[in-house]
CSV table of C-alpha atoms and ligand atoms in Angstrom, one decimal:
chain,number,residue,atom,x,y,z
A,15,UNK,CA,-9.0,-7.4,9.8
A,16,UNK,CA,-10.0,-9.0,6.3
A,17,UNK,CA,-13.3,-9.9,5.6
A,18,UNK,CA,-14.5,-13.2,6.0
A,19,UNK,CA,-14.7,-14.3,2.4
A,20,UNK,CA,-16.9,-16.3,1.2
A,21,UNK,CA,-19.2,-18.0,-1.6
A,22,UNK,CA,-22.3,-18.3,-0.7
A,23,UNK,CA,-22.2,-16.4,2.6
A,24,UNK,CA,-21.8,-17.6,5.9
A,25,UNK,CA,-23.6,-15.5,8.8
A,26,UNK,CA,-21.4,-16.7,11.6
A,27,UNK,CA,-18.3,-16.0,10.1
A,28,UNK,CA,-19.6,-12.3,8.9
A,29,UNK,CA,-21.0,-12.6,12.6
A,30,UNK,CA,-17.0,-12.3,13.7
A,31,UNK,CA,-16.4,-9.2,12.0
A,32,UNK,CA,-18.7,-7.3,13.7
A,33,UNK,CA,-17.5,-6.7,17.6
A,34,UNK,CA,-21.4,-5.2,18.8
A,35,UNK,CA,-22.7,-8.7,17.7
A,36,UNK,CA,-21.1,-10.2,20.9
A,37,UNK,CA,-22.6,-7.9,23.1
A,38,UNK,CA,-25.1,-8.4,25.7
A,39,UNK,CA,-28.3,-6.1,25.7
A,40,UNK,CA,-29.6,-7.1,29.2
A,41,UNK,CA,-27.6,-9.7,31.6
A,42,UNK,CA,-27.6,-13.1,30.0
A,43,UNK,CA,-29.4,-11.4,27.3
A,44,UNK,CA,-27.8,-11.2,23.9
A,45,UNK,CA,-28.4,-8.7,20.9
A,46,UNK,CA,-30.5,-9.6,18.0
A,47,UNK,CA,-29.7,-6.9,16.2
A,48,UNK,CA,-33.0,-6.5,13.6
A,49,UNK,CA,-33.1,-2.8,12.6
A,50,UNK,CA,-30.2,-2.7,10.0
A,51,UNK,CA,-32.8,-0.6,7.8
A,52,UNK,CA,-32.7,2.4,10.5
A,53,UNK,CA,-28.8,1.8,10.4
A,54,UNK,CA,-26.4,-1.3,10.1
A,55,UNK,CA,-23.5,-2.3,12.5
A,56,UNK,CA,-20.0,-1.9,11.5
A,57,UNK,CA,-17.5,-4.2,11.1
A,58,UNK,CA,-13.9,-3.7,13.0
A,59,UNK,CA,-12.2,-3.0,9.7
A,60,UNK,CA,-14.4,0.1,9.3
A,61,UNK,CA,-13.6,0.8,12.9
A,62,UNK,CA,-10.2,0.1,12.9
A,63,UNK,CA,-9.9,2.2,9.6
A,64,UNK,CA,-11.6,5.3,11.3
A,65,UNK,CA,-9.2,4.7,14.3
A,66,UNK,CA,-6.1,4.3,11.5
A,67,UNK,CA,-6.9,7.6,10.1
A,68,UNK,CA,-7.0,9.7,13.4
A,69,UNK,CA,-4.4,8.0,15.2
A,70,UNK,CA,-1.8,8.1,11.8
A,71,UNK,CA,-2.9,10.7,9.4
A,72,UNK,CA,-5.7,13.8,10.6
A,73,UNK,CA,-4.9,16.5,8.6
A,74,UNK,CA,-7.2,18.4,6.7
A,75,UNK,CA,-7.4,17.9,3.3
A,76,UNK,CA,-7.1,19.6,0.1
A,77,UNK,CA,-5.2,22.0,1.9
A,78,UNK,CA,-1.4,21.3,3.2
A,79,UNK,CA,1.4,20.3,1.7
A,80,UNK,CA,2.7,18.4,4.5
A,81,UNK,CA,2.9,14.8,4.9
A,82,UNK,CA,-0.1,13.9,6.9
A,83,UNK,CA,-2.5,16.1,4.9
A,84,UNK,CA,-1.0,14.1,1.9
A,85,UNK,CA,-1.8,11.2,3.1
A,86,UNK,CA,-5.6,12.5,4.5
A,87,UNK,CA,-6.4,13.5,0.9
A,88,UNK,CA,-4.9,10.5,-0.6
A,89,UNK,CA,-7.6,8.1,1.7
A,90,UNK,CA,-10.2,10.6,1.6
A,91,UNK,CA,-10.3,10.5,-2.3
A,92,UNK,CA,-8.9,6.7,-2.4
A,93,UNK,CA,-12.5,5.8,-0.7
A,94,UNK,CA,-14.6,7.9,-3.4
A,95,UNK,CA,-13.0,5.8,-6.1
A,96,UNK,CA,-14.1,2.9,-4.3
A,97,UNK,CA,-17.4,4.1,-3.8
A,98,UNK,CA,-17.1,5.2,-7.7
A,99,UNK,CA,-15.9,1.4,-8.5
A,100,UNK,CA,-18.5,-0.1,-6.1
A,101,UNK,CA,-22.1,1.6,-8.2
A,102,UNK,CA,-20.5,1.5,-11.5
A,103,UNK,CA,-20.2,5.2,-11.7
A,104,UNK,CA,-18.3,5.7,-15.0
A,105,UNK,CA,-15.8,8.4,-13.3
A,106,UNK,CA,-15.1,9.6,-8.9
A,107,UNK,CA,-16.2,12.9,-10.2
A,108,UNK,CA,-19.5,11.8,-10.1
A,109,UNK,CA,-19.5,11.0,-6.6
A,110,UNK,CA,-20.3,14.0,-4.1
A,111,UNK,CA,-19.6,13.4,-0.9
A,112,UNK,CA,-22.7,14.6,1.6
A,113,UNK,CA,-24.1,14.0,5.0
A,114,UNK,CA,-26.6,11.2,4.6
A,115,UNK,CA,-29.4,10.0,1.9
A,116,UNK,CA,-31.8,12.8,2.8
A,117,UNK,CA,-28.8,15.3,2.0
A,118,UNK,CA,-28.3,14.5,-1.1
A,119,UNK,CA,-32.0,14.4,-2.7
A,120,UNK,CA,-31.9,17.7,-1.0
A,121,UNK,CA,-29.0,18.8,-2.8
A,122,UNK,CA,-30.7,18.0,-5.9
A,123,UNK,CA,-33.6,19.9,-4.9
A,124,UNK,CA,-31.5,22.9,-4.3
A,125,UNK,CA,-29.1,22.9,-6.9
A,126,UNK,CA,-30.7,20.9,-10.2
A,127,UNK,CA,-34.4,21.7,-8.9
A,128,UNK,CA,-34.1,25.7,-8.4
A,129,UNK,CA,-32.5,25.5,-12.0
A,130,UNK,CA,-34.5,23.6,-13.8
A,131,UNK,CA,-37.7,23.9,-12.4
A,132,UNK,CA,-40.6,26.3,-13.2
A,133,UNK,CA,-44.4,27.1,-12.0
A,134,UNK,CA,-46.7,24.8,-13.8
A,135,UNK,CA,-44.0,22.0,-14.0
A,136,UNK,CA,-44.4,18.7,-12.9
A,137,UNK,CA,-42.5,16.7,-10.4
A,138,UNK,CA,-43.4,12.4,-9.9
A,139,UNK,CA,-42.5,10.8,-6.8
A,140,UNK,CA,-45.0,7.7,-5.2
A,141,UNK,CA,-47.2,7.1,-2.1
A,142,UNK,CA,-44.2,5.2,-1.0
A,143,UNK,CA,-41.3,7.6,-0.6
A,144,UNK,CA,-39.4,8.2,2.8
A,145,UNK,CA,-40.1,12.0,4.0
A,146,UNK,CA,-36.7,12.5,2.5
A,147,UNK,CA,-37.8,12.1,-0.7
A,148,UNK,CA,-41.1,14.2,0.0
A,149,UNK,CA,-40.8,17.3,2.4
A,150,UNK,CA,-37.5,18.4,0.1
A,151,UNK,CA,-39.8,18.7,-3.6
A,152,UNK,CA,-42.7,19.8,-1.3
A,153,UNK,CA,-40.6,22.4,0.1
A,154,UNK,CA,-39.7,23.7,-3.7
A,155,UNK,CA,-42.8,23.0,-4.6
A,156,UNK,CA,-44.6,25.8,-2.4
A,157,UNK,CA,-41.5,28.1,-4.0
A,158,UNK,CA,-41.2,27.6,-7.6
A,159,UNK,CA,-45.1,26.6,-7.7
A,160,UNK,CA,-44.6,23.3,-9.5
A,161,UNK,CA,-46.9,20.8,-8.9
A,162,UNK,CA,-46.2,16.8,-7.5
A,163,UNK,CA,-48.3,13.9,-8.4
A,164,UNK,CA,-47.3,10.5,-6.7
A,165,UNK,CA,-47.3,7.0,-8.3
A,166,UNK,CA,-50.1,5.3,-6.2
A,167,UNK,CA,-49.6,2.2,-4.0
A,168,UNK,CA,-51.7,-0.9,-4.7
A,169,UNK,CA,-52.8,-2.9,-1.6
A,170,UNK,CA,-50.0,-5.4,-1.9
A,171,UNK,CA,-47.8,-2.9,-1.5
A,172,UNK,CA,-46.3,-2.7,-5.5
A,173,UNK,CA,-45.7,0.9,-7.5
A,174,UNK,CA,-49.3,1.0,-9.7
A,175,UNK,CA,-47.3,1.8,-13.1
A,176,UNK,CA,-50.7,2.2,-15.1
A,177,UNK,CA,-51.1,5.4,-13.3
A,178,UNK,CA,-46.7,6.1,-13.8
A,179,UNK,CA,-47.8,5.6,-17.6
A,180,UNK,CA,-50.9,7.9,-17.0
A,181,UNK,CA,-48.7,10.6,-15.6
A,182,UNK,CA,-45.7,10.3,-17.6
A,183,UNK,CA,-48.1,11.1,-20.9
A,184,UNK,CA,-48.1,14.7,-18.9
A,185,UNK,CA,-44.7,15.5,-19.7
A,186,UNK,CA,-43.0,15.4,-16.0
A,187,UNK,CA,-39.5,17.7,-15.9
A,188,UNK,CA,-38.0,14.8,-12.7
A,189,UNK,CA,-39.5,11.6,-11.3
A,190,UNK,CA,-37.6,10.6,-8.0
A,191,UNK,CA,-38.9,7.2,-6.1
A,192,UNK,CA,-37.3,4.8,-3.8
A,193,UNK,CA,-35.4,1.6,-5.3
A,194,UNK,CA,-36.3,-0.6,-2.0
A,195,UNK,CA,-39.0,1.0,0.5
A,196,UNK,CA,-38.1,1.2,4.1
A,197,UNK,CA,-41.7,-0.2,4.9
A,198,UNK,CA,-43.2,-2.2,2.6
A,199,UNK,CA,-39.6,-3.7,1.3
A,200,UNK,CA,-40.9,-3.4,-2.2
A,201,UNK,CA,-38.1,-3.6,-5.2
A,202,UNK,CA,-39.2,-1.2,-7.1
A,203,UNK,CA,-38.4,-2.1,-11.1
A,204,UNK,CA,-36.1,1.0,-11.4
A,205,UNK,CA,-34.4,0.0,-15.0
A,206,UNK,CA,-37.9,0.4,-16.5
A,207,UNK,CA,-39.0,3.1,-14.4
A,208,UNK,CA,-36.3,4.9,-15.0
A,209,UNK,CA,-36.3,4.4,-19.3
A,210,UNK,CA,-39.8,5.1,-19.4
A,211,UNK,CA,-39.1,8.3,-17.8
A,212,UNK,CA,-36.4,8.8,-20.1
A,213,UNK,CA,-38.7,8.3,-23.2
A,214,UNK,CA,-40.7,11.2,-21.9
A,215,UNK,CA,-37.5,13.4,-21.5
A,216,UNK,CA,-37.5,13.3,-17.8
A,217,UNK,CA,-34.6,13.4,-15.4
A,218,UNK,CA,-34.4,10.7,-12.5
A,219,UNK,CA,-33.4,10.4,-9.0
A,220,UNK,CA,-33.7,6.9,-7.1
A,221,UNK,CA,-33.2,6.7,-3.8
A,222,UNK,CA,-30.8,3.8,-2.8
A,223,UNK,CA,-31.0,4.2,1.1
A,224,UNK,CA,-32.2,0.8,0.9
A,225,UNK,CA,-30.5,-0.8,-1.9
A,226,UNK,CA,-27.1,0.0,-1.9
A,227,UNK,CA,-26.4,-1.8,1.0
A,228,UNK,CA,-28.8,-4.9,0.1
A,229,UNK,CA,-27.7,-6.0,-3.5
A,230,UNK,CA,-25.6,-5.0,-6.7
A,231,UNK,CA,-26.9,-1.2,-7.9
A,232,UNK,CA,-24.6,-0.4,-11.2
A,233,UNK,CA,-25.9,2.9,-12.0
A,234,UNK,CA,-25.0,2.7,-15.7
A,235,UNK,CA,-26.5,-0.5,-16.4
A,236,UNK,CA,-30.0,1.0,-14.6
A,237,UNK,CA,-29.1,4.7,-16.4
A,238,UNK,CA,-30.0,6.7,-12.7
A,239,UNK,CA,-29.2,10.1,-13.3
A,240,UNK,CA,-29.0,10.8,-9.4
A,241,UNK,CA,-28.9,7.8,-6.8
A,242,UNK,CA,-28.6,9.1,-3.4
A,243,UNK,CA,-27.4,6.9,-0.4
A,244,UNK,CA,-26.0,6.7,3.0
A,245,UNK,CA,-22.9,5.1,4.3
A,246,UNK,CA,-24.7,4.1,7.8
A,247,UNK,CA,-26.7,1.9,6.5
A,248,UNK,CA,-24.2,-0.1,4.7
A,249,UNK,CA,-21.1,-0.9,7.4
A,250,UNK,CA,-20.1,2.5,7.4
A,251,UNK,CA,-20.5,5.2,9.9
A,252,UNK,CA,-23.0,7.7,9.9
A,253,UNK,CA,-22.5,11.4,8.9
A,254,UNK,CA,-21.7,10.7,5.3
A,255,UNK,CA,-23.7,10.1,2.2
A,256,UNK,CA,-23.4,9.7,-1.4
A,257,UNK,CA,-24.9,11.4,-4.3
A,258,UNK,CA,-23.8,10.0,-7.5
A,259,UNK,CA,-24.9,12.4,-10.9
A,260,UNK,CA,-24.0,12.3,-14.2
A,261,UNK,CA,-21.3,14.3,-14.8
A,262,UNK,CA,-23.1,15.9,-17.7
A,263,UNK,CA,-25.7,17.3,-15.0
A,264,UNK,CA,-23.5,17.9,-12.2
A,265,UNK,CA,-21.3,20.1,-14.7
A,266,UNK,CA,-24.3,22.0,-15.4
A,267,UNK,CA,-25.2,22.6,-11.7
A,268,UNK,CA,-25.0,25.2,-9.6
A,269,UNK,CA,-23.5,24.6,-6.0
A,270,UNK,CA,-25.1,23.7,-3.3
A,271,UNK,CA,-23.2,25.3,-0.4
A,272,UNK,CA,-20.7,27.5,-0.1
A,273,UNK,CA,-17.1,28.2,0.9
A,274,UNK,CA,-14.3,27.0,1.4
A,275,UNK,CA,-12.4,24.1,-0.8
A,276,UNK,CA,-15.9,24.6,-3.6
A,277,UNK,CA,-14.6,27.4,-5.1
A,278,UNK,CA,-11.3,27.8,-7.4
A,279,UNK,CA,-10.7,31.3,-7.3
A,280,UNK,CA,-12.8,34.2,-4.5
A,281,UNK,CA,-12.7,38.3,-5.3
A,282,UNK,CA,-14.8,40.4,-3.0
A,283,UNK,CA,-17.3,40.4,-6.1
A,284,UNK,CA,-17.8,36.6,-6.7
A,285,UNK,CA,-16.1,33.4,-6.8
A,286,UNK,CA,-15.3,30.7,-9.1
A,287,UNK,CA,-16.9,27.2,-8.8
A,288,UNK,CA,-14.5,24.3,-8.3
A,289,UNK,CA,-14.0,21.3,-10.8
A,290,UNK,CA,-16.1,18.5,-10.0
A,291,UNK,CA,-16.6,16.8,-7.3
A,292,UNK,CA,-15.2,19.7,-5.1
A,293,UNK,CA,-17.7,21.9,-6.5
A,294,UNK,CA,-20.4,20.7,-3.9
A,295,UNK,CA,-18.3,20.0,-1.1
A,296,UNK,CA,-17.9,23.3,0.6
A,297,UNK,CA,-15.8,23.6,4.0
A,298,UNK,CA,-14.0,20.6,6.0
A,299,UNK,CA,-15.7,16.9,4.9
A,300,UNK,CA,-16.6,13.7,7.1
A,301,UNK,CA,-12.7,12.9,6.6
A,302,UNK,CA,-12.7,9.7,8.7
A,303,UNK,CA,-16.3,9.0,7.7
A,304,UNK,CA,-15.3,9.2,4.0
A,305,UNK,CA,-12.0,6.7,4.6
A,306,UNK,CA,-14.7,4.6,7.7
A,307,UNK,CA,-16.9,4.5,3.8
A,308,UNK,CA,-13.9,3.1,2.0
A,309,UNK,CA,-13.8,0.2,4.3
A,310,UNK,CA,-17.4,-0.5,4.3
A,311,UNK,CA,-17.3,-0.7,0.8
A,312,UNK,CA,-14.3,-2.8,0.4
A,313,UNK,CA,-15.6,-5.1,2.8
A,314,UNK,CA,-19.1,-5.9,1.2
A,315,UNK,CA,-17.5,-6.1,-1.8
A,316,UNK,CA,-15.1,-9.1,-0.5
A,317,UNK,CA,-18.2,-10.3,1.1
A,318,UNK,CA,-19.9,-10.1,-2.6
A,319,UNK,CA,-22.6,-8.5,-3.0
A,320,UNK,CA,-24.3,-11.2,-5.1
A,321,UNK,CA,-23.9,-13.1,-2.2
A,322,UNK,CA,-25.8,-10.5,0.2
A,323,UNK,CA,-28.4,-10.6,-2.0
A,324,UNK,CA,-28.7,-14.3,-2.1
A,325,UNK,CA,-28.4,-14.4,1.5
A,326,UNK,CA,-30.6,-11.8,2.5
A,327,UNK,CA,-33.3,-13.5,-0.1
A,328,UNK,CA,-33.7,-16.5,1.8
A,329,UNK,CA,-33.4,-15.1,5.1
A,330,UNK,CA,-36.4,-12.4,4.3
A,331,UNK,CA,-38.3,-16.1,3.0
A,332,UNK,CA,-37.5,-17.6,5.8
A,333,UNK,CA,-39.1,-14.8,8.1
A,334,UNK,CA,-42.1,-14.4,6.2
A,335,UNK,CA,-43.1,-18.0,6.4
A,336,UNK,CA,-42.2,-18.1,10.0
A,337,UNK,CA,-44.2,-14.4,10.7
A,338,UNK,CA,-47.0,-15.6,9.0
A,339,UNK,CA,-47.3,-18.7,10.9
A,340,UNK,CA,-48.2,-16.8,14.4
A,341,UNK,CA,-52.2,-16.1,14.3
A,342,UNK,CA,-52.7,-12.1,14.8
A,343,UNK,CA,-49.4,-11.3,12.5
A,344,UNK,CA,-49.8,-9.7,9.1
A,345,UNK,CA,-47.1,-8.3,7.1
A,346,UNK,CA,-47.1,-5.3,5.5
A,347,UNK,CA,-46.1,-5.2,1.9
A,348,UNK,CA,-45.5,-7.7,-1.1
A,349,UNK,CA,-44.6,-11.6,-0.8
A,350,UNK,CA,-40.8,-12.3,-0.7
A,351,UNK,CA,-40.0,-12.4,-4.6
A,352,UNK,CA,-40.7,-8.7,-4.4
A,353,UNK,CA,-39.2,-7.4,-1.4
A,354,UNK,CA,-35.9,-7.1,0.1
A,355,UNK,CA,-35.1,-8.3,3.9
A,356,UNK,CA,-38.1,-6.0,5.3
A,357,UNK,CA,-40.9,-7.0,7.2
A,358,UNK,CA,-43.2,-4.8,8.7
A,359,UNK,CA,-45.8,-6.0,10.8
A,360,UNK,CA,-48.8,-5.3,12.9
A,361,UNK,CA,-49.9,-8.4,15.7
A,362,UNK,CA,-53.7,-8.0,16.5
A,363,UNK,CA,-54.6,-4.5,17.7
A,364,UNK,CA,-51.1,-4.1,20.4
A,365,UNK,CA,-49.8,-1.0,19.8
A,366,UNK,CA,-45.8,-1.5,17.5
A,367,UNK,CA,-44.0,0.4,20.8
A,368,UNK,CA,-45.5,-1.9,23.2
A,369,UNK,CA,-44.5,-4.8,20.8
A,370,UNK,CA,-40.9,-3.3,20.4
A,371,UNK,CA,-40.6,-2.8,24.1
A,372,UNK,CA,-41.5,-6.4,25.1
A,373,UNK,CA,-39.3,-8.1,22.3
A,374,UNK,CA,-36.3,-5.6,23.5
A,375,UNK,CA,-36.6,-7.5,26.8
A,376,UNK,CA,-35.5,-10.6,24.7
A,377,UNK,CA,-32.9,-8.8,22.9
A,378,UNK,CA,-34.3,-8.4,19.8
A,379,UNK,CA,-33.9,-4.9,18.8
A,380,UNK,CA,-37.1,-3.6,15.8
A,381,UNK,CA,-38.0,-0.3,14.9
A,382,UNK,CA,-41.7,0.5,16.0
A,383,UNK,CA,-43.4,4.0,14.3
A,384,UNK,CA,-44.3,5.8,10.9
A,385,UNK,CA,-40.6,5.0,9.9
A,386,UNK,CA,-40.6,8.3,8.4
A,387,UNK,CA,-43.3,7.0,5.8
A,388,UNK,CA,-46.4,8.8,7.3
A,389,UNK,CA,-48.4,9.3,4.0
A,390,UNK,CA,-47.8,5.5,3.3
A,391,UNK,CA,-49.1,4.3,6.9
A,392,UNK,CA,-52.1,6.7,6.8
A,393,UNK,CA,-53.2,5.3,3.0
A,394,UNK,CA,-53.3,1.9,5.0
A,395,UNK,CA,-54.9,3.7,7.6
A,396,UNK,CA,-52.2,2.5,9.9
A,397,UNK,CA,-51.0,4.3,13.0
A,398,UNK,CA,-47.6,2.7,13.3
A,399,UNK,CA,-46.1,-0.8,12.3
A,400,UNK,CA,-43.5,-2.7,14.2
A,401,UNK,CA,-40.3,-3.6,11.5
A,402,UNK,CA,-37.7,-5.9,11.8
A,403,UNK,CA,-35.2,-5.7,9.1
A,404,UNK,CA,-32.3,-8.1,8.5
A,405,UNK,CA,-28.6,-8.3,6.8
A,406,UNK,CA,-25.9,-10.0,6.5
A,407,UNK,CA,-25.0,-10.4,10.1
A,408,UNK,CA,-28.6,-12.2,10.8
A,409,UNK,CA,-29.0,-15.8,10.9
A,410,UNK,CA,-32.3,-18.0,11.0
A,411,UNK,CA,-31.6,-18.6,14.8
A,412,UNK,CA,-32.2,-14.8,15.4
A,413,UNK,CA,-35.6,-14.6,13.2
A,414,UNK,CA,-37.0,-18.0,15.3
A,415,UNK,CA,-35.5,-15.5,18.8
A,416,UNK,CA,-38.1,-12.9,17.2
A,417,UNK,CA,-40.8,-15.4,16.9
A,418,UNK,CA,-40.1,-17.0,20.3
A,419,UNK,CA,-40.5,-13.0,21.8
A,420,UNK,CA,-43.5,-12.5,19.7
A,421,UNK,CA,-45.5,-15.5,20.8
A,422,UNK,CA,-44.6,-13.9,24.0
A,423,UNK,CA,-46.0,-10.4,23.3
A,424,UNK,CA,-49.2,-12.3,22.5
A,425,UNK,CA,-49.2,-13.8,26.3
A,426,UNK,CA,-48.2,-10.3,27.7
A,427,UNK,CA,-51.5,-8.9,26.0
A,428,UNK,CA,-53.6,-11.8,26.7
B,528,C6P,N1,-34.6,5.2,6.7
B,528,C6P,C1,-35.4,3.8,8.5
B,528,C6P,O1,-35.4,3.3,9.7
B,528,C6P,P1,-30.7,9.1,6.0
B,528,C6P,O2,-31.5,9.3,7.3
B,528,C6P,O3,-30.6,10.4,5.3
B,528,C6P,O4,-29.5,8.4,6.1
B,528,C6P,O5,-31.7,8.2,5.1
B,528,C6P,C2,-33.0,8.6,4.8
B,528,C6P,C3,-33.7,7.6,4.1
B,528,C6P,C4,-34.1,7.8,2.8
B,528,C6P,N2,-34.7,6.9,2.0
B,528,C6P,C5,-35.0,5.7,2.5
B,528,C6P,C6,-35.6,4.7,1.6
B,528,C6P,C7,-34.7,5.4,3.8
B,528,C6P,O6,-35.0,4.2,4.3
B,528,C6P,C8,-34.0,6.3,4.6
B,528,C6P,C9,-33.7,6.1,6.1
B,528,C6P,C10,-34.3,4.8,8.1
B,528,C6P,O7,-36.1,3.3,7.7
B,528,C6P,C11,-34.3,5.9,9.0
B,528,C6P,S1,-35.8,6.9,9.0
């Protein structure tokens, strides 16, 4: 059940924890597993703690006095402190419990957005952002009339923070951008990012969809006001996110959703708002998600995640050099001391689907589209890009499998 421990880290024995790894895609075919950016796999601990919680304790929570929903709420709110423990979040109250990254920038929009922000205002996000970190301040945008500018993208794939500098001088009320992109697997240099917008009295959101999971995010040390992340994407199941805020802002909020467990007190004329974190969790949560969370967390955290970083370093190096040996390959985005374990790639003019479909028949499983980054392809003037991504659970073996199928995509296409 534990994890296997271990300084630096070893992929076979993190290989053991995770059953799906073992699997077959095709007979005689086994899974290389190289899309942990669209969503990781799950260790048996996170399985077996989902299975724990239904088998032992469901109850709802918040709500009985009875043994089992004891217990529910004790796990369910045992995991947020974990999660609290595991960002650096200064108190669990800061942690709201939502449905997945793109819920929780949402929530911002709709709570701290429709609050704060007013025609004429102005709202920075970059040419890089994930469409759930677009279509939610474009949505708002066309409400409250505010307008958006976007930190431009240079053609190696870095933030151009002349232009951050430019805008910030124009006084911007929010500026929300991604701490690792999906695509381009750019590390964006949030600490500064984040104090300059500070200097200029703006509030921040960074997306952490991508660098949660990937290496050490203490949100105090990088002063985030909002980070927003999913468990899926970091050994824990889907249908649960994170958004931590500073309790100073969150206080100040107005909730998201409502009903039941958000509120304190309900007349027929109004209701009362609920202490934090409650206040923005309205009806039944992910229960077993939240506790499936818990376990995720625990487990990269006795993995290390200095050690996941480190790892995942050398592996993305590794692929790179190896990518960029096979004529007709070019990666998108920076060179591997600026990105995370993300390459994207385009082989001579084959389309990315017909190069996904031809490496699944060698079990290597990439993502091949716009990975919901369309304004970032179409400034590249790209259609699609075929991306493998890589964690923990990858080893050097898999990324020469991926060569191997590529060289064979070439012979395929003549
Ligand atoms: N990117 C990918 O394959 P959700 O879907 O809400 O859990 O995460 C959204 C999201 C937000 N920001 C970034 C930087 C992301 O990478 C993602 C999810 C997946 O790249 C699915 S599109």
């Amino acid at each position: 059940m534990s994890a296997n421990v271990q300084n630096p880290l070893d992929p076979f024995r993190v290989r053991e924890d995770f059953p799906i790894l073992a699997r077959e895609v095709h007979p005689g075919v086994p899974l290389v597993y190289l899309d942990s950016a669209a969503t990781s796999q799950k260790p048996a601990r996170v399985l077996d703690a989902m299975n724990a919680y239904y088998t032992l304790q469901n109850a709802n929570i918040h709500r009985g006095v009875h043994t089992l929903a004891e217990e529910a709420t004790a796990s369910y709110e045992s995991a947020r402190e974990r999660v609290a423990h595991f960002i650096g979040a200064a108190s669990a109250k800061e942690i709201i419990y939502t449905r997945n990254t793109t819920e929780s920038i949402n929530l911002v929009a709709q709570s701290w957005g429709r609050a704060n922000l007013k025609a004429g205002d102005l709202v920075i996000l970059t040419e890089m952002e994930h469409h759930s970190n677009l279509v939610p301040w474009q949505m708002l945008a066309a409400q409250l009339n505010f307008r958006l500018a976007f930190i431009p993208v240079t053609s190696d794939g870095l933030l151009d923070l002349t232009v951050y500098q430019d805008l910030l001088a124009q006084g911007p009320k929010l500026v929300s951008f991604m701490h690792m992109s999906n695509v381009l697997g750019t590390i964006n240099p949030a600490r500064e990012m984040i104090a300059a917008a500070h200097a200029v009295g703006a509030v921040t959101l960074l997306d952490g969809a991508q660098s949660v999971p990937h290496f050490p995010v203490n949100v105090q040390d990088l002063d985030a006001d909002f980070l927003a992340f999913s468990s899926h994407k970091m050994c824990g199941p889907t249908g649960i996110g994170i958004l931590y805020g500073k309790e100073k802002l969150l206080e100040a909020m107005p909730p998201f959703l409502g009903g039941g467990d958000m509120i304190k007190r309900v007349r027929l004329t109004g209701f009362t708002a609920n202490d934090l974190p409650h206040k923005f969790e309205a009806g039944t949560p992910a229960i077993a998600e939240a506790i499936g969370l818990g376990a995720a967390v625990d487990y990269l955290q006795a993995v290390g995640m200095d050690a996941v970083a480190a790892y995942e370093h050398a592996l993305t190096e590794y692929a790179l050099e190896r990518l960029e040996e096979i004529p007709g390959v070019w990666v998108f985005g920076p060179s591997a001391e600026k990105k995370g374990g993300v390459a994207a790639f385009m082989l001579d003019d084959i389309h990315p689907h017909d190069i996904a479909a031809i490496l699944d028949k060698h079990g290597v499983a990439v993502r091949a589209g716009h990975h919901c980054a369309m304004p970032l392809h179409e400034k590249f003037d790209l259609p699609a890009t075929a991306r493998a991504s890589f964690y923990i659970y990858n080893t050097r073996d898999e990324v020469d499998k991926l060569v191997h199928a590529i060289y064979d995509v070439k012979k395929v296409f003549g």
